[in-house]
Amino acid sequence: MIDLIDQINPLGGVIALFFVVSLISILWWMLHPPDYIPAAAAKARHSVFAVKKILVPTVGLPYAERGVELACRLGSEQGAEILLTYVVEVPRTMPLGIPLPDAEQEGNEALERACSIVKLHGLPFQKILQRARLAGEEIARIARDRDVDMIILGIRSEPGLRDAILGRTSDIILRHSPCEVLIDKLPKGAQE
């Protein structure tokens, strides 16, 4: 036995050991396959990490600002750019360029509050104040023109009894959005 050990070349011993360890590793891997992840779940996980530009419409209310916070948290790992938008809806009975200083001031204040949330997370951002006949169509157009990866909508937790849950603007965004739309709604009774 001692003669047999003396006859083993050290390099041959290392190669044999490497072969045995590799064989055991392959057998272990074959007996322990990874858990199956449904294709839709894997795609959703990939899409969240691939998001580089997130559009967040705001109206300056707490539920909309929750949407800004959610966008920051989803985009923080990949350093996503946050596009904050406020759309001033101009009735069809008025010219689109008519002065609306109160509405624009309200929009600028809402955008400033949203910017302060994004600044806390240190993410790049843009403010977009637009005028349009329908806010939903304008938000979908901004998403298309600026190649947005995701729109995040914060919606009321308790719509009125006669209101649709999503509302007109959210419904139009869902119908015309060129990208993924994520809706954030608190459970009924939760404080906004």
CSV table of C-alpha atoms in Angstrom, one decimal:
chain,number,residue,atom,x,y,z
A,1,MET,CA,0.0,0.0,0.0
A,2,ILE,CA,2.8,2.4,0.9
A,3,ASP,CA,4.5,1.5,-2.4
A,4,LEU,CA,1.3,2.3,-4.3
A,5,ILE,CA,1.0,5.8,-2.6
A,6,ASP,CA,4.7,6.4,-3.4
A,7,GLN,CA,4.0,5.7,-7.1
A,8,ILE,CA,1.3,8.3,-7.4
A,9,ASN,CA,2.5,11.5,-9.2
A,10,PRO,CA,1.4,14.6,-7.2
A,11,LEU,CA,0.0,16.2,-10.4
A,12,GLY,CA,-1.9,13.1,-11.2
A,13,GLY,CA,-3.4,13.1,-7.7
A,14,VAL,CA,-4.5,16.8,-8.1
A,15,ILE,CA,-6.1,16.0,-11.4
A,16,ALA,CA,-7.9,12.9,-10.0
A,17,LEU,CA,-9.1,14.9,-7.0
A,18,PHE,CA,-10.4,17.7,-9.4
A,19,PHE,CA,-12.2,15.1,-11.5
A,20,VAL,CA,-13.9,13.5,-8.5
A,21,VAL,CA,-15.0,16.9,-7.0
A,22,SER,CA,-16.4,17.9,-10.5
A,23,LEU,CA,-18.3,14.7,-10.8
A,24,ILE,CA,-19.8,15.0,-7.4
A,25,SER,CA,-20.8,18.6,-8.1
A,26,ILE,CA,-22.5,17.7,-11.3
A,27,LEU,CA,-24.4,14.9,-9.6
A,28,TRP,CA,-25.5,17.2,-6.8
A,29,TRP,CA,-26.6,19.8,-9.4
A,30,MET,CA,-28.6,17.2,-11.3
A,31,LEU,CA,-30.3,16.0,-8.1
A,32,HIS,CA,-31.2,19.6,-7.0
A,33,PRO,CA,-32.7,21.5,-10.0
A,34,PRO,CA,-33.6,25.2,-9.4
A,35,ASP,CA,-37.2,26.0,-8.5
A,36,TYR,CA,-39.4,26.5,-11.4
A,37,ILE,CA,-40.4,30.2,-12.0
A,38,PRO,CA,-43.4,30.8,-14.3
A,39,ALA,CA,-42.4,32.7,-17.4
A,40,ALA,CA,-44.8,35.6,-16.6
A,41,ALA,CA,-43.2,36.0,-13.1
A,42,ALA,CA,-39.7,35.9,-14.5
A,43,LYS,CA,-40.6,38.5,-17.1
A,44,ALA,CA,-42.2,40.8,-14.5
A,45,ARG,CA,-39.0,40.6,-12.4
A,46,HIS,CA,-36.9,41.3,-15.3
A,47,SER,CA,-39.0,44.3,-16.4
A,48,VAL,CA,-38.8,45.9,-13.0
A,49,PHE,CA,-35.0,45.8,-13.0
A,50,ALA,CA,-34.8,47.0,-16.6
A,51,VAL,CA,-36.8,50.2,-15.9
A,52,LYS,CA,-34.7,53.3,-16.6
A,53,LYS,CA,-37.4,55.9,-17.0
A,54,ILE,CA,-40.6,56.2,-14.9
A,55,LEU,CA,-43.4,58.7,-15.5
A,56,VAL,CA,-45.4,59.7,-12.5
A,57,PRO,CA,-48.4,62.0,-13.0
A,58,THR,CA,-49.2,64.1,-10.0
A,59,VAL,CA,-52.1,66.2,-8.9
A,60,GLY,CA,-50.5,67.3,-5.6
A,61,LEU,CA,-52.6,65.1,-3.4
A,62,PRO,CA,-51.3,62.5,-0.9
A,63,TYR,CA,-52.3,59.5,-3.0
A,64,ALA,CA,-50.4,60.9,-6.0
A,65,GLU,CA,-47.3,61.6,-3.8
A,66,ARG,CA,-47.4,58.0,-2.7
A,67,GLY,CA,-47.0,57.2,-6.4
A,68,VAL,CA,-43.9,59.3,-6.5
A,69,GLU,CA,-42.5,57.6,-3.5
A,70,LEU,CA,-43.2,54.2,-5.0
A,71,ALA,CA,-41.6,55.2,-8.3
A,72,CYS,CA,-38.4,56.2,-6.4
A,73,ARG,CA,-38.3,53.0,-4.5
A,74,LEU,CA,-38.8,50.9,-7.6
A,75,GLY,CA,-36.2,52.9,-9.6
A,76,SER,CA,-33.6,53.4,-6.9
A,77,GLU,CA,-31.6,50.2,-7.5
A,78,GLN,CA,-31.0,51.0,-11.2
A,79,GLY,CA,-30.9,54.8,-10.8
A,80,ALA,CA,-34.0,55.3,-12.9
A,81,GLU,CA,-34.9,58.8,-14.1
A,82,ILE,CA,-38.2,60.0,-12.7
A,83,LEU,CA,-40.4,62.2,-15.0
A,84,LEU,CA,-42.9,64.1,-12.9
A,85,THR,CA,-45.8,65.5,-14.8
A,86,TYR,CA,-48.8,67.7,-14.1
A,87,VAL,CA,-51.4,68.3,-16.9
A,88,VAL,CA,-53.6,71.3,-16.8
A,89,GLU,CA,-56.8,70.3,-18.5
A,90,VAL,CA,-58.2,73.2,-20.6
A,91,PRO,CA,-62.0,72.9,-21.5
A,92,ARG,CA,-62.8,72.6,-25.2
A,93,THR,CA,-64.8,75.8,-24.9
A,94,MET,CA,-61.6,77.8,-24.3
A,95,PRO,CA,-58.5,78.2,-26.5
A,96,LEU,CA,-55.7,75.9,-25.4
A,97,GLY,CA,-53.3,78.8,-24.9
A,98,ILE,CA,-55.6,80.9,-22.7
A,99,PRO,CA,-53.9,82.2,-19.5
A,100,LEU,CA,-54.7,80.0,-16.5
A,101,PRO,CA,-52.4,81.4,-13.8
A,102,ASP,CA,-54.1,79.7,-10.9
A,103,ALA,CA,-54.1,76.3,-12.5
A,104,GLU,CA,-50.5,76.6,-13.5
A,105,GLN,CA,-49.5,77.8,-10.0
A,106,GLU,CA,-51.3,74.8,-8.5
A,107,GLY,CA,-49.4,72.5,-11.0
A,108,ASN,CA,-46.0,74.1,-10.2
A,109,GLU,CA,-46.6,73.6,-6.5
A,110,ALA,CA,-47.6,70.0,-7.0
A,111,LEU,CA,-44.5,69.4,-9.1
A,112,GLU,CA,-42.3,71.1,-6.4
A,113,ARG,CA,-43.6,68.8,-3.7
A,114,ALA,CA,-43.1,65.8,-5.9
A,115,CYS,CA,-39.5,67.0,-6.7
A,116,SER,CA,-38.7,67.2,-3.0
A,117,ILE,CA,-39.6,63.5,-2.6
A,118,VAL,CA,-37.4,62.5,-5.5
A,119,LYS,CA,-34.5,64.6,-4.2
A,120,LEU,CA,-34.6,62.6,-1.0
A,121,HIS,CA,-33.8,59.5,-3.0
A,122,GLY,CA,-31.1,61.2,-5.1
A,123,LEU,CA,-32.5,60.2,-8.4
A,124,PRO,CA,-32.4,62.2,-11.6
A,125,PHE,CA,-35.7,63.8,-12.5
A,126,GLN,CA,-37.6,66.2,-14.8
A,127,LYS,CA,-40.6,68.3,-14.2
A,128,ILE,CA,-43.2,68.5,-17.0
A,129,LEU,CA,-46.1,71.0,-16.9
A,130,GLN,CA,-48.4,70.6,-19.9
A,131,ARG,CA,-51.7,71.8,-21.1
A,132,ALA,CA,-54.2,69.5,-22.8
A,133,ARG,CA,-57.9,68.8,-23.4
A,134,LEU,CA,-57.6,65.4,-21.7
A,135,ALA,CA,-54.9,64.7,-19.1
A,136,GLY,CA,-54.9,60.9,-19.8
A,137,GLU,CA,-54.2,61.4,-23.5
A,138,GLU,CA,-51.4,63.9,-22.8
A,139,ILE,CA,-49.8,61.6,-20.2
A,140,ALA,CA,-49.9,58.7,-22.7
A,141,ARG,CA,-48.3,61.0,-25.4
A,142,ILE,CA,-45.5,62.0,-23.0
A,143,ALA,CA,-44.8,58.4,-22.2
A,144,ARG,CA,-44.7,57.5,-25.9
A,145,ASP,CA,-42.6,60.6,-26.9
A,146,ARG,CA,-40.0,60.2,-24.1
A,147,ASP,CA,-39.7,56.4,-24.4
A,148,VAL,CA,-40.9,55.8,-20.8
A,149,ASP,CA,-40.6,52.3,-19.4
A,150,MET,CA,-43.3,52.5,-16.8
A,151,ILE,CA,-46.1,54.8,-15.6
A,152,ILE,CA,-47.0,54.8,-11.9
A,153,LEU,CA,-50.4,56.0,-10.9
A,154,GLY,CA,-51.4,56.7,-7.4
A,155,ILE,CA,-55.2,56.6,-7.1
A,156,ARG,CA,-57.7,57.4,-4.4
A,157,SER,CA,-58.3,54.7,-1.9
A,158,GLU,CA,-62.0,55.6,-1.6
A,159,PRO,CA,-63.6,56.9,-4.7
A,160,GLY,CA,-67.0,58.4,-4.4
A,161,LEU,CA,-70.1,56.1,-4.6
A,162,ARG,CA,-70.9,57.1,-8.1
A,163,ASP,CA,-67.3,57.4,-9.4
A,164,ALA,CA,-65.6,54.7,-11.3
A,165,ILE,CA,-62.7,53.2,-9.3
A,166,LEU,CA,-60.0,54.4,-11.8
A,167,GLY,CA,-61.6,57.6,-13.1
A,168,ARG,CA,-61.5,59.0,-16.6
A,169,THR,CA,-57.8,59.9,-16.6
A,170,SER,CA,-56.5,56.6,-15.3
A,171,ASP,CA,-58.8,54.7,-17.7
A,172,ILE,CA,-57.5,56.7,-20.7
A,173,ILE,CA,-53.9,56.1,-19.6
A,174,LEU,CA,-54.5,52.3,-19.3
A,175,ARG,CA,-56.1,52.2,-22.8
A,176,HIS,CA,-53.4,54.3,-24.6
A,177,SER,CA,-50.2,53.7,-22.6
A,178,PRO,CA,-47.3,52.4,-24.7
A,179,CYS,CA,-45.6,50.9,-21.6
A,180,GLU,CA,-46.3,49.1,-18.4
A,181,VAL,CA,-48.7,50.9,-15.9
A,182,LEU,CA,-48.6,50.3,-12.2
A,183,ILE,CA,-51.5,51.4,-10.1
A,184,ASP,CA,-51.1,52.1,-6.4
A,185,LYS,CA,-54.2,52.1,-4.3
A,186,LEU,CA,-54.4,51.9,-0.6
A,187,PRO,CA,-56.9,49.6,0.9
A,188,LYS,CA,-60.3,51.1,1.8
A,189,GLY,CA,-60.2,52.9,5.1
A,190,ALA,CA,-56.4,53.5,5.1
A,191,GLN,CA,-55.2,57.0,5.6
A,192,GLU,CA,-53.9,58.7,2.5
